[in-house]
């Protein structure tokens, strides 16, 4: 009964058009004041301790690094390198866009940032070469979603924060801890590469079928020159993932290192950004970080309410007694997250559903790392379909296309992403193989 009241109140407040973060906070406060005797001091303490997490510090640093790279000419050099590698194939510019999105995703951690950085450069070039605008916009809007699957990923950090400190009991009665940021980052590498390959295959097939333009094959010297120009940006991938795997630094420290490194190469190496532009980038990063941290704070309160009311435990007991297995549960999770993606943005979905789904999934024998990657892929799909798909709005602004027209343009790649979602859901080794091979599990 209590769970029905809580979720009913949350949905009612969201339907008024109220920001999700405020709806979360009001739901918690209203329920605690009216239905429980929890002292207000406990709420204030939870608000403070909720964001007192070392992992959360990674979020503003990754946002700052992404903004430096977006404004610092790194994307342009990555596009040139990608074009030199595959521009001569059918749909070469489209394939270069997919490859550039994958490379930029490995240094930014944000899908909208990837769409802006790559799309604003490659879309006009594709139209100029004779590609239909719909084709280019569809490629970039969907390939930009790689920004939250290929590590580093802000969504993965949010999942680790949402489930952090949680302990669940698996079917054998063992205590299972939530997944760490480092485990999730390594788990995202293989799925990210597979999805990039599938999106590239879809791009190639449509270009081959419609006989879209091909570029002149780059010489080895031109390819080497493009690689040399982009090497400083590509090195950031090695620094972040290599540093985390070798234990040189934690994911949070990796985020700080990437922010400093991105500043240095944007201002002093490539010199595409002037020192006078740095305050503007810092302010934009602070605004975005504050917005996410405010959502996190209220989501932590909501998680506190879920725990105090024993709602996840009640759901686990009900599912166990109903005889629902992990196959049916994961199908339900996908449907739930895809529906939530119609009305909410990724950070809110992960922060709200993560603490609820984690103990239930572990109780059914599902690995927390697998669940984290599954939720991340669902968030990718949510970014690419209306009505609140953020990538669509960003891409529509770049391509100057309506949301309806852009939605139609993205459907071949969106179908590919749904097929990939089914693969990730029911082939856990796609997510678990690399962390297990690296000895992180």
Short mmCIF file of C-alpha atoms in Angstrom, two decimals:
data_model
loop_
_atom_site.label_atom_id
_atom_site.label_comp_id
_atom_site.label_asym_id
_atom_site.label_seq_id
_atom_site.Cartn_x
_atom_site.Cartn_y
_atom_site.Cartn_z
CA UNK A 1 0.00 0.00 0.00
CA UNK A 2 2.79 2.39 0.95
CA UNK A 3 4.62 1.72 -2.32
CA UNK A 4 1.44 2.53 -4.29
CA UNK A 5 1.10 5.84 -2.43
CA UNK A 6 4.76 6.75 -3.00
CA UNK A 7 4.82 6.00 -6.73
CA UNK A 8 1.34 7.44 -7.25
CA UNK A 9 2.38 10.72 -5.66
CA UNK A 10 5.63 10.82 -7.67
CA UNK A 11 3.82 10.22 -10.98
CA UNK A 12 1.12 12.79 -10.11
CA UNK A 13 3.74 15.46 -9.39
CA UNK A 14 5.65 14.63 -12.59
CA UNK A 15 2.45 14.93 -14.66
CA UNK A 16 2.10 18.55 -13.50
CA UNK A 17 5.25 19.35 -15.43
CA UNK A 18 7.31 19.77 -12.28
CA UNK A 19 11.06 19.02 -12.68
CA UNK A 20 11.78 15.42 -11.74
CA UNK A 21 14.33 16.36 -9.08
CA UNK A 22 11.80 18.54 -7.23
CA UNK A 23 9.07 15.90 -7.66
CA UNK A 24 11.36 13.35 -6.00
CA UNK A 25 12.10 15.62 -3.04
CA UNK A 26 8.46 16.61 -2.51
CA UNK A 27 7.35 12.97 -2.67
CA UNK A 28 9.81 11.96 0.02
CA UNK A 29 9.08 14.91 2.33
CA UNK A 30 5.30 14.58 1.95
CA UNK A 31 5.34 10.86 2.75
CA UNK A 32 7.75 11.21 5.67
CA UNK A 33 5.78 14.04 7.27
CA UNK A 34 2.32 12.50 6.83
CA UNK A 35 2.84 8.74 6.95
CA UNK A 36 5.88 8.19 9.20
CA UNK A 37 7.52 9.48 12.35
CA UNK A 38 11.00 9.88 10.86
CA UNK A 39 12.60 13.03 12.40
CA UNK A 40 13.35 15.90 10.03
CA UNK A 41 16.96 15.82 11.24
CA UNK A 42 17.38 12.45 9.53
CA UNK A 43 16.26 13.97 6.23
CA UNK A 44 18.71 16.86 6.55
CA UNK A 45 21.52 14.47 7.40
CA UNK A 46 20.69 12.24 4.43
CA UNK A 47 20.69 15.25 2.10
CA UNK A 48 24.22 16.06 3.23
CA UNK A 49 25.65 12.54 3.31
CA UNK A 50 23.89 11.50 0.10
CA UNK A 51 26.37 13.34 -2.10
CA UNK A 52 29.33 12.83 0.25
CA UNK A 53 30.68 10.19 -2.10
CA UNK A 54 34.11 10.06 -3.68
CA UNK A 55 32.67 8.57 -6.89
CA UNK A 56 30.32 11.53 -7.41
CA UNK A 57 33.33 13.83 -7.82
CA UNK A 58 34.05 12.06 -11.13
CA UNK A 59 30.92 13.57 -12.70
CA UNK A 60 31.92 17.27 -12.79
CA UNK A 61 35.44 16.36 -13.90
CA UNK A 62 34.23 14.23 -16.83
CA UNK A 63 31.77 16.97 -17.81
CA UNK A 64 34.59 19.53 -17.73
CA UNK A 65 36.90 17.29 -19.79
CA UNK A 66 34.13 16.75 -22.36
CA UNK A 67 33.51 20.50 -22.67
CA UNK A 68 37.22 21.23 -23.15
CA UNK A 69 37.43 18.56 -25.85
CA UNK A 70 34.24 19.74 -27.56
CA UNK A 71 35.56 23.29 -27.87
CA UNK A 72 39.20 22.34 -28.35
CA UNK A 73 39.35 20.94 -31.87
CA UNK A 74 39.82 17.32 -30.79
CA UNK A 75 36.63 16.21 -32.55
CA UNK A 76 37.72 17.71 -35.87
CA UNK A 77 41.00 15.81 -35.79
CA UNK A 78 39.28 12.56 -34.81
CA UNK A 79 36.90 12.95 -37.77
CA UNK A 80 39.83 13.46 -40.14
CA UNK A 81 41.53 10.33 -38.79
CA UNK A 82 38.32 8.28 -39.07
CA UNK A 83 37.72 9.54 -42.62
CA UNK A 84 41.24 8.54 -43.67
CA UNK A 85 40.55 4.99 -42.41
CA UNK A 86 37.12 4.25 -43.91
CA UNK A 87 36.07 7.19 -46.09
CA UNK A 88 36.61 5.20 -49.32
CA UNK A 89 33.96 2.57 -48.42
CA UNK A 90 30.26 2.90 -49.26
CA UNK A 91 28.84 5.57 -46.97
CA UNK A 92 32.40 6.48 -46.04
CA UNK A 93 31.54 9.78 -44.37
CA UNK A 94 28.76 8.05 -42.41
CA UNK A 95 31.15 5.29 -41.31
CA UNK A 96 33.67 7.95 -40.34
CA UNK A 97 30.94 9.58 -38.26
CA UNK A 98 30.26 6.32 -36.40
CA UNK A 99 33.98 5.76 -35.82
CA UNK A 100 34.53 9.35 -34.71
CA UNK A 101 31.57 9.12 -32.30
CA UNK A 102 33.08 5.95 -30.81
CA UNK A 103 36.47 7.62 -30.40
CA UNK A 104 35.03 10.80 -28.94
CA UNK A 105 32.78 8.76 -26.64
CA UNK A 106 35.92 7.21 -25.16
CA UNK A 107 37.08 10.62 -23.97
CA UNK A 108 33.87 12.55 -23.18
CA UNK A 109 31.43 10.31 -21.25
CA UNK A 110 28.39 12.20 -22.56
CA UNK A 111 26.08 11.43 -25.51
CA UNK A 112 24.84 15.00 -26.18
CA UNK A 113 28.45 16.24 -26.11
CA UNK A 114 29.38 13.57 -28.66
CA UNK A 115 26.49 14.54 -30.96
CA UNK A 116 27.41 18.22 -30.76
CA UNK A 117 31.16 17.72 -31.23
CA UNK A 118 30.97 15.26 -34.13
CA UNK A 119 27.64 16.23 -35.70
CA UNK A 120 28.31 19.95 -36.02
CA UNK A 121 31.40 19.17 -38.14
CA UNK A 122 30.53 16.05 -40.12
CA UNK A 123 26.85 16.72 -40.94
CA UNK A 124 27.52 19.80 -43.13
CA UNK A 125 30.37 17.91 -44.82
CA UNK A 126 28.09 14.95 -45.60
CA UNK A 127 25.41 17.19 -47.11
CA UNK A 128 28.06 18.97 -49.16
CA UNK A 129 29.27 15.62 -50.54
CA UNK A 130 25.77 14.68 -51.65
CA UNK A 131 24.46 12.56 -48.77
CA UNK A 132 20.77 13.05 -47.86
CA UNK A 133 20.44 15.13 -44.73
CA UNK A 134 18.20 12.45 -43.18
CA UNK A 135 20.93 9.83 -43.57
CA UNK A 136 23.58 11.94 -41.88
CA UNK A 137 21.30 13.05 -39.05
CA UNK A 138 20.21 9.46 -38.40
CA UNK A 139 23.81 8.27 -38.21
CA UNK A 140 24.95 10.97 -35.81
CA UNK A 141 21.89 10.99 -33.52
CA UNK A 142 22.20 7.25 -32.86
CA UNK A 143 25.99 6.87 -32.93
CA UNK A 144 26.25 9.73 -30.45
CA UNK A 145 24.55 7.45 -27.92
CA UNK A 146 27.84 5.54 -27.73
CA UNK A 147 28.93 8.40 -25.44
CA UNK A 148 27.33 6.71 -22.42
CA UNK A 149 28.29 3.10 -23.20
CA UNK A 150 31.95 3.34 -24.18
CA UNK A 151 33.84 4.32 -21.01
CA UNK A 152 34.20 6.75 -19.37
CA UNK A 153 30.44 7.09 -18.89
CA UNK A 154 28.58 9.49 -16.61
CA UNK A 155 25.55 7.15 -16.58
CA UNK A 156 27.72 4.30 -15.28
CA UNK A 157 29.02 6.55 -12.51
CA UNK A 158 25.42 7.41 -11.59
CA UNK A 159 24.49 3.71 -11.46
CA UNK A 160 27.44 3.01 -9.18
CA UNK A 161 26.43 5.93 -6.95
CA UNK A 162 22.75 4.91 -6.89
CA UNK A 163 23.56 1.35 -5.82
CA UNK A 164 26.73 2.19 -3.91
CA UNK A 165 27.01 0.71 -0.45
CA UNK A 166 24.08 -1.61 -1.14
CA UNK A 167 24.36 -5.28 -0.24
CA UNK A 168 21.97 -7.89 -1.62
CA UNK A 169 21.58 -11.62 -1.11
CA UNK A 170 21.93 -13.96 -4.09
CA UNK A 171 20.01 -17.26 -4.51
CA UNK A 172 22.81 -19.13 -2.67
CA UNK A 173 22.51 -16.87 0.37
CA UNK A 174 25.79 -15.01 -0.31
CA UNK A 175 26.16 -11.26 0.18
CA UNK A 176 26.74 -9.41 -3.09
CA UNK A 177 28.12 -5.87 -3.25
CA UNK A 178 27.12 -3.34 -5.89
CA UNK A 179 29.33 -2.87 -8.96
CA UNK A 180 32.20 -0.40 -8.79
CA UNK A 181 32.82 2.34 -11.36
CA UNK A 182 36.03 0.61 -12.52
CA UNK A 183 34.18 -2.70 -13.11
CA UNK A 184 31.43 -0.93 -15.07
CA UNK A 185 33.92 0.99 -17.21
CA UNK A 186 35.73 -2.19 -18.23
CA UNK A 187 32.41 -4.01 -18.75
CA UNK A 188 31.31 -1.33 -21.23
CA UNK A 189 34.29 -1.75 -23.58
CA UNK A 190 33.22 -4.92 -25.42
CA UNK A 191 29.49 -4.00 -25.74
CA UNK A 192 30.50 -0.53 -26.90
CA UNK A 193 32.73 -1.90 -29.66
CA UNK A 194 30.04 -4.39 -30.73
CA UNK A 195 27.36 -1.70 -30.93
CA UNK A 196 29.67 0.62 -32.87
CA UNK A 197 30.30 -2.23 -35.33
CA UNK A 198 26.57 -2.94 -35.70
CA UNK A 199 25.77 0.74 -36.29
CA UNK A 200 28.60 0.87 -38.82
CA UNK A 201 27.21 -2.21 -40.59
CA UNK A 202 23.76 -0.61 -40.78
CA UNK A 203 25.30 2.57 -42.18
CA UNK A 204 27.29 0.62 -44.79
CA UNK A 205 24.27 -1.44 -45.87
CA UNK A 206 22.03 1.59 -46.38
CA UNK A 207 24.77 3.45 -48.23
CA UNK A 208 25.48 0.43 -50.46
CA UNK A 209 21.78 -0.09 -51.13
CA UNK A 210 21.23 3.56 -52.12
CA UNK A 211 24.64 4.01 -53.82
CA UNK A 212 25.68 6.95 -51.66
CA UNK A 213 28.98 8.75 -52.44
CA UNK A 214 32.39 7.34 -51.64
CA UNK A 215 35.57 9.32 -50.99
CA UNK A 216 38.98 8.90 -52.54
CA UNK A 217 41.07 6.37 -50.65
CA UNK A 218 43.57 8.12 -48.43
CA UNK A 219 47.25 7.32 -48.94
CA UNK A 220 49.28 5.79 -46.13
CA UNK A 221 51.02 9.14 -45.69
CA UNK A 222 47.69 10.99 -45.34
CA UNK A 223 46.41 8.39 -42.86
CA UNK A 224 49.61 8.64 -40.83
CA UNK A 225 49.41 12.44 -40.83
CA UNK A 226 45.77 12.31 -39.63
CA UNK A 227 46.75 9.87 -36.89
CA UNK A 228 49.63 12.10 -35.77
CA UNK A 229 47.28 15.10 -35.53
CA UNK A 230 44.73 13.18 -33.46
CA UNK A 231 47.21 11.31 -31.24
CA UNK A 232 46.90 13.76 -28.33
CA UNK A 233 43.16 13.20 -28.11
CA UNK A 234 43.46 9.44 -28.57
CA UNK A 235 46.06 9.26 -25.79
CA UNK A 236 43.38 10.29 -23.31
CA UNK A 237 41.66 6.92 -23.90
CA UNK A 238 44.87 5.12 -22.94
CA UNK A 239 45.44 7.35 -19.91
CA UNK A 240 41.93 6.89 -18.47
CA UNK A 241 41.37 3.18 -19.11
CA UNK A 242 45.01 2.20 -18.70
CA UNK A 243 45.32 4.12 -15.45
CA UNK A 244 42.19 2.54 -14.00
CA UNK A 245 43.14 -1.01 -15.02
CA UNK A 246 46.73 -0.77 -13.78
CA UNK A 247 45.59 0.76 -10.51
CA UNK A 248 47.54 3.96 -11.10
CA UNK A 249 44.45 5.91 -10.10
CA UNK A 250 40.78 5.46 -9.28
CA UNK A 251 38.01 6.40 -11.77
CA UNK A 252 37.50 9.67 -9.89
CA UNK A 253 41.19 10.49 -10.08
CA UNK A 254 41.09 9.48 -13.77
CA UNK A 255 38.31 12.03 -14.29
CA UNK A 256 40.42 14.77 -12.70
CA UNK A 257 43.45 13.79 -14.77
CA UNK A 258 41.35 13.80 -17.96
CA UNK A 259 40.02 17.30 -17.18
CA UNK A 260 43.52 18.71 -16.69
CA UNK A 261 44.83 16.85 -19.75
CA UNK A 262 41.94 18.07 -21.92
CA UNK A 263 42.61 21.66 -20.79
CA UNK A 264 46.31 21.39 -21.66
CA UNK A 265 45.84 19.91 -25.14
CA UNK A 266 42.96 22.29 -26.02
CA UNK A 267 44.76 25.46 -24.91
CA UNK A 268 48.48 24.76 -25.24
CA UNK A 269 48.89 21.86 -27.72
CA UNK A 270 46.19 22.32 -30.35
CA UNK A 271 45.64 25.98 -29.42
CA UNK A 272 42.06 25.90 -30.69
CA UNK A 273 40.84 27.42 -27.44
CA UNK A 274 42.00 30.76 -26.04
CA UNK A 275 42.58 31.34 -22.35
CA UNK A 276 39.79 33.93 -22.41
CA UNK A 277 37.33 31.13 -23.38
CA UNK A 278 38.19 28.98 -20.34
CA UNK A 279 35.91 30.80 -17.84
CA UNK A 280 32.94 30.29 -20.16
CA UNK A 281 33.65 26.54 -20.39
CA UNK A 282 34.09 26.34 -16.60
CA UNK A 283 30.74 28.08 -16.03
CA UNK A 284 28.90 25.81 -18.48
CA UNK A 285 30.41 22.74 -16.83
CA UNK A 286 29.47 24.02 -13.37
CA UNK A 287 25.87 24.61 -14.45
CA UNK A 288 25.52 21.08 -15.84
CA UNK A 289 27.24 19.54 -12.80
CA UNK A 290 24.97 21.43 -10.39
CA UNK A 291 21.88 20.21 -12.24
CA UNK A 292 23.00 16.56 -12.04
CA UNK A 293 24.08 16.84 -8.39
CA UNK A 294 20.69 18.30 -7.46
CA UNK A 295 18.98 15.33 -9.09
CA UNK A 296 21.36 12.97 -7.25
CA UNK A 297 20.60 14.57 -3.89
CA UNK A 298 16.84 14.13 -4.26
CA UNK A 299 17.26 10.64 -5.72
CA UNK A 300 19.30 9.66 -2.65
CA UNK A 301 16.40 10.83 -0.47
CA UNK A 302 14.04 8.72 -2.56
CA UNK A 303 16.33 5.71 -2.18
CA UNK A 304 16.39 6.29 1.57
CA UNK A 305 12.59 6.22 1.60
CA UNK A 306 12.54 3.00 -0.46
CA UNK A 307 14.93 1.34 1.97
CA UNK A 308 13.13 2.51 5.11
CA UNK A 309 9.82 1.20 3.76
CA UNK A 310 11.42 -2.13 2.72
CA UNK A 311 9.99 -1.80 -0.80
CA UNK A 312 12.85 -3.54 -2.72
CA UNK A 313 12.75 -6.45 -0.26
CA UNK A 314 8.97 -6.73 -0.68
CA UNK A 315 9.33 -6.79 -4.48
CA UNK A 316 12.03 -9.47 -4.24
CA UNK A 317 9.82 -11.64 -2.02
CA UNK A 318 6.83 -11.24 -4.33
CA UNK A 319 8.85 -12.13 -7.45
CA UNK A 320 10.36 -15.18 -5.73
CA UNK A 321 6.98 -16.49 -4.62
CA UNK A 322 5.44 -15.77 -8.04
CA UNK A 323 8.01 -18.04 -9.66
CA UNK A 324 9.35 -15.33 -11.98
CA UNK A 325 12.80 -16.19 -13.32
CA UNK A 326 15.66 -14.00 -14.46
CA UNK A 327 14.58 -14.22 -18.13
CA UNK A 328 11.13 -12.77 -17.46
CA UNK A 329 12.53 -10.24 -14.98
CA UNK A 330 15.05 -8.82 -17.48
CA UNK A 331 12.30 -8.56 -20.10
CA UNK A 332 10.23 -6.61 -17.58
CA UNK A 333 13.22 -4.37 -16.78
CA UNK A 334 13.72 -3.56 -20.47
CA UNK A 335 10.06 -2.70 -20.97
CA UNK A 336 10.03 -0.58 -17.80
CA UNK A 337 13.17 1.36 -18.74
CA UNK A 338 12.09 1.88 -22.36
CA UNK A 339 8.74 3.25 -21.16
CA UNK A 340 10.50 5.47 -18.61
CA UNK A 341 12.73 6.74 -21.42
CA UNK A 342 9.61 8.23 -23.03
CA UNK A 343 9.10 10.71 -20.21
CA UNK A 344 12.38 11.01 -18.27
CA UNK A 345 16.04 11.66 -18.97
CA UNK A 346 18.70 8.98 -18.25
CA UNK A 347 20.19 10.28 -14.99
CA UNK A 348 16.79 10.43 -13.28
CA UNK A 349 15.81 6.95 -14.48
CA UNK A 350 19.03 5.35 -13.26
CA UNK A 351 18.97 7.11 -9.89
CA UNK A 352 15.32 6.17 -9.23
CA UNK A 353 15.23 2.60 -10.52
CA UNK A 354 18.79 1.49 -9.71
CA UNK A 355 18.31 1.05 -5.92
CA UNK A 356 15.00 -0.78 -6.51
CA UNK A 357 16.15 -3.15 -9.27
CA UNK A 358 19.57 -4.00 -7.79
CA UNK A 359 18.49 -6.20 -4.84
CA UNK A 360 15.77 -7.87 -6.92
CA UNK A 361 18.22 -8.69 -9.74
CA UNK A 362 20.83 -10.08 -7.34
CA UNK A 363 18.14 -12.18 -5.66
CA UNK A 364 17.50 -13.80 -9.05
CA UNK A 365 21.19 -14.47 -9.67
CA UNK A 366 21.83 -11.54 -12.04
CA UNK A 367 25.28 -9.97 -11.77
CA UNK A 368 25.18 -6.25 -10.74
CA UNK A 369 27.66 -5.43 -13.53
CA UNK A 370 25.37 -7.05 -16.11
CA UNK A 371 22.43 -5.06 -14.75
CA UNK A 372 24.43 -1.83 -14.95
CA UNK A 373 25.35 -2.33 -18.60
CA UNK A 374 21.78 -3.38 -19.40
CA UNK A 375 20.43 -0.17 -17.87
CA UNK A 376 23.03 1.89 -19.73
CA UNK A 377 22.03 0.40 -23.10
CA UNK A 378 18.36 1.14 -22.32
CA UNK A 379 19.35 4.74 -21.61
CA UNK A 380 21.08 4.85 -25.01
CA UNK A 381 17.88 3.81 -26.75
CA UNK A 382 15.91 6.37 -24.71
CA UNK A 383 18.20 9.13 -25.94
CA UNK A 384 17.27 8.35 -29.54
CA UNK A 385 13.46 8.26 -29.52
CA UNK A 386 10.80 10.88 -28.76
CA UNK A 387 9.34 12.61 -26.90
CA UNK A 388 12.32 13.43 -24.64
CA UNK A 389 15.22 11.83 -26.54
CA UNK A 390 17.95 14.39 -25.90
CA UNK A 391 20.09 13.26 -28.84
CA UNK A 392 17.17 13.92 -31.19
CA UNK A 393 16.81 17.51 -30.00
CA UNK A 394 20.54 18.15 -30.24
CA UNK A 395 20.76 16.58 -33.71
CA UNK A 396 17.64 18.42 -34.91
CA UNK A 397 19.24 21.71 -33.94
CA UNK A 398 22.38 20.86 -35.89
CA UNK A 399 20.57 19.47 -38.94
CA UNK A 400 17.69 22.00 -38.78
CA UNK A 401 15.14 19.20 -39.02
CA UNK A 402 11.88 18.63 -37.17
CA UNK A 403 11.73 15.97 -34.47
CA UNK A 404 9.17 13.91 -36.43
CA UNK A 405 11.30 13.89 -39.57
CA UNK A 406 14.43 13.05 -37.57
CA UNK A 407 12.63 10.22 -35.75
CA UNK A 408 11.77 8.66 -39.11
CA UNK A 409 15.38 9.12 -40.22
CA UNK A 410 16.80 7.25 -37.20
CA UNK A 411 14.59 4.13 -37.37
CA UNK A 412 17.08 1.76 -39.13
CA UNK A 413 19.74 2.47 -36.52
CA UNK A 414 17.18 2.42 -33.70
CA UNK A 415 16.09 -1.09 -34.75
CA UNK A 416 19.77 -2.09 -34.71
CA UNK A 417 20.08 -0.75 -31.16
CA UNK A 418 17.01 -2.73 -30.04
CA UNK A 419 18.53 -5.93 -31.49
CA UNK A 420 21.74 -5.13 -29.62
CA UNK A 421 19.71 -4.55 -26.42
CA UNK A 422 18.28 -8.07 -26.73
CA UNK A 423 21.81 -9.45 -27.17
CA UNK A 424 23.15 -7.63 -24.11
CA UNK A 425 20.13 -8.73 -22.07
CA UNK A 426 20.43 -12.44 -22.67
CA UNK A 427 24.17 -12.86 -23.33
CA UNK A 428 25.68 -11.72 -19.99
CA UNK A 429 29.22 -12.64 -21.07
CA UNK A 430 29.22 -9.67 -23.44
CA UNK A 431 29.40 -7.49 -20.33
CA UNK A 432 31.19 -9.81 -17.92
CA UNK A 433 33.95 -11.33 -20.06
CA UNK A 434 36.46 -8.46 -19.95
CA UNK A 435 36.16 -7.62 -16.21
CA UNK A 436 36.47 -11.34 -15.43
CA UNK A 437 39.49 -11.73 -17.75
CA UNK A 438 41.15 -8.72 -16.13
CA UNK A 439 40.62 -10.23 -12.67
CA UNK A 440 38.24 -7.49 -11.53
CA UNK A 441 35.46 -9.88 -10.46
#
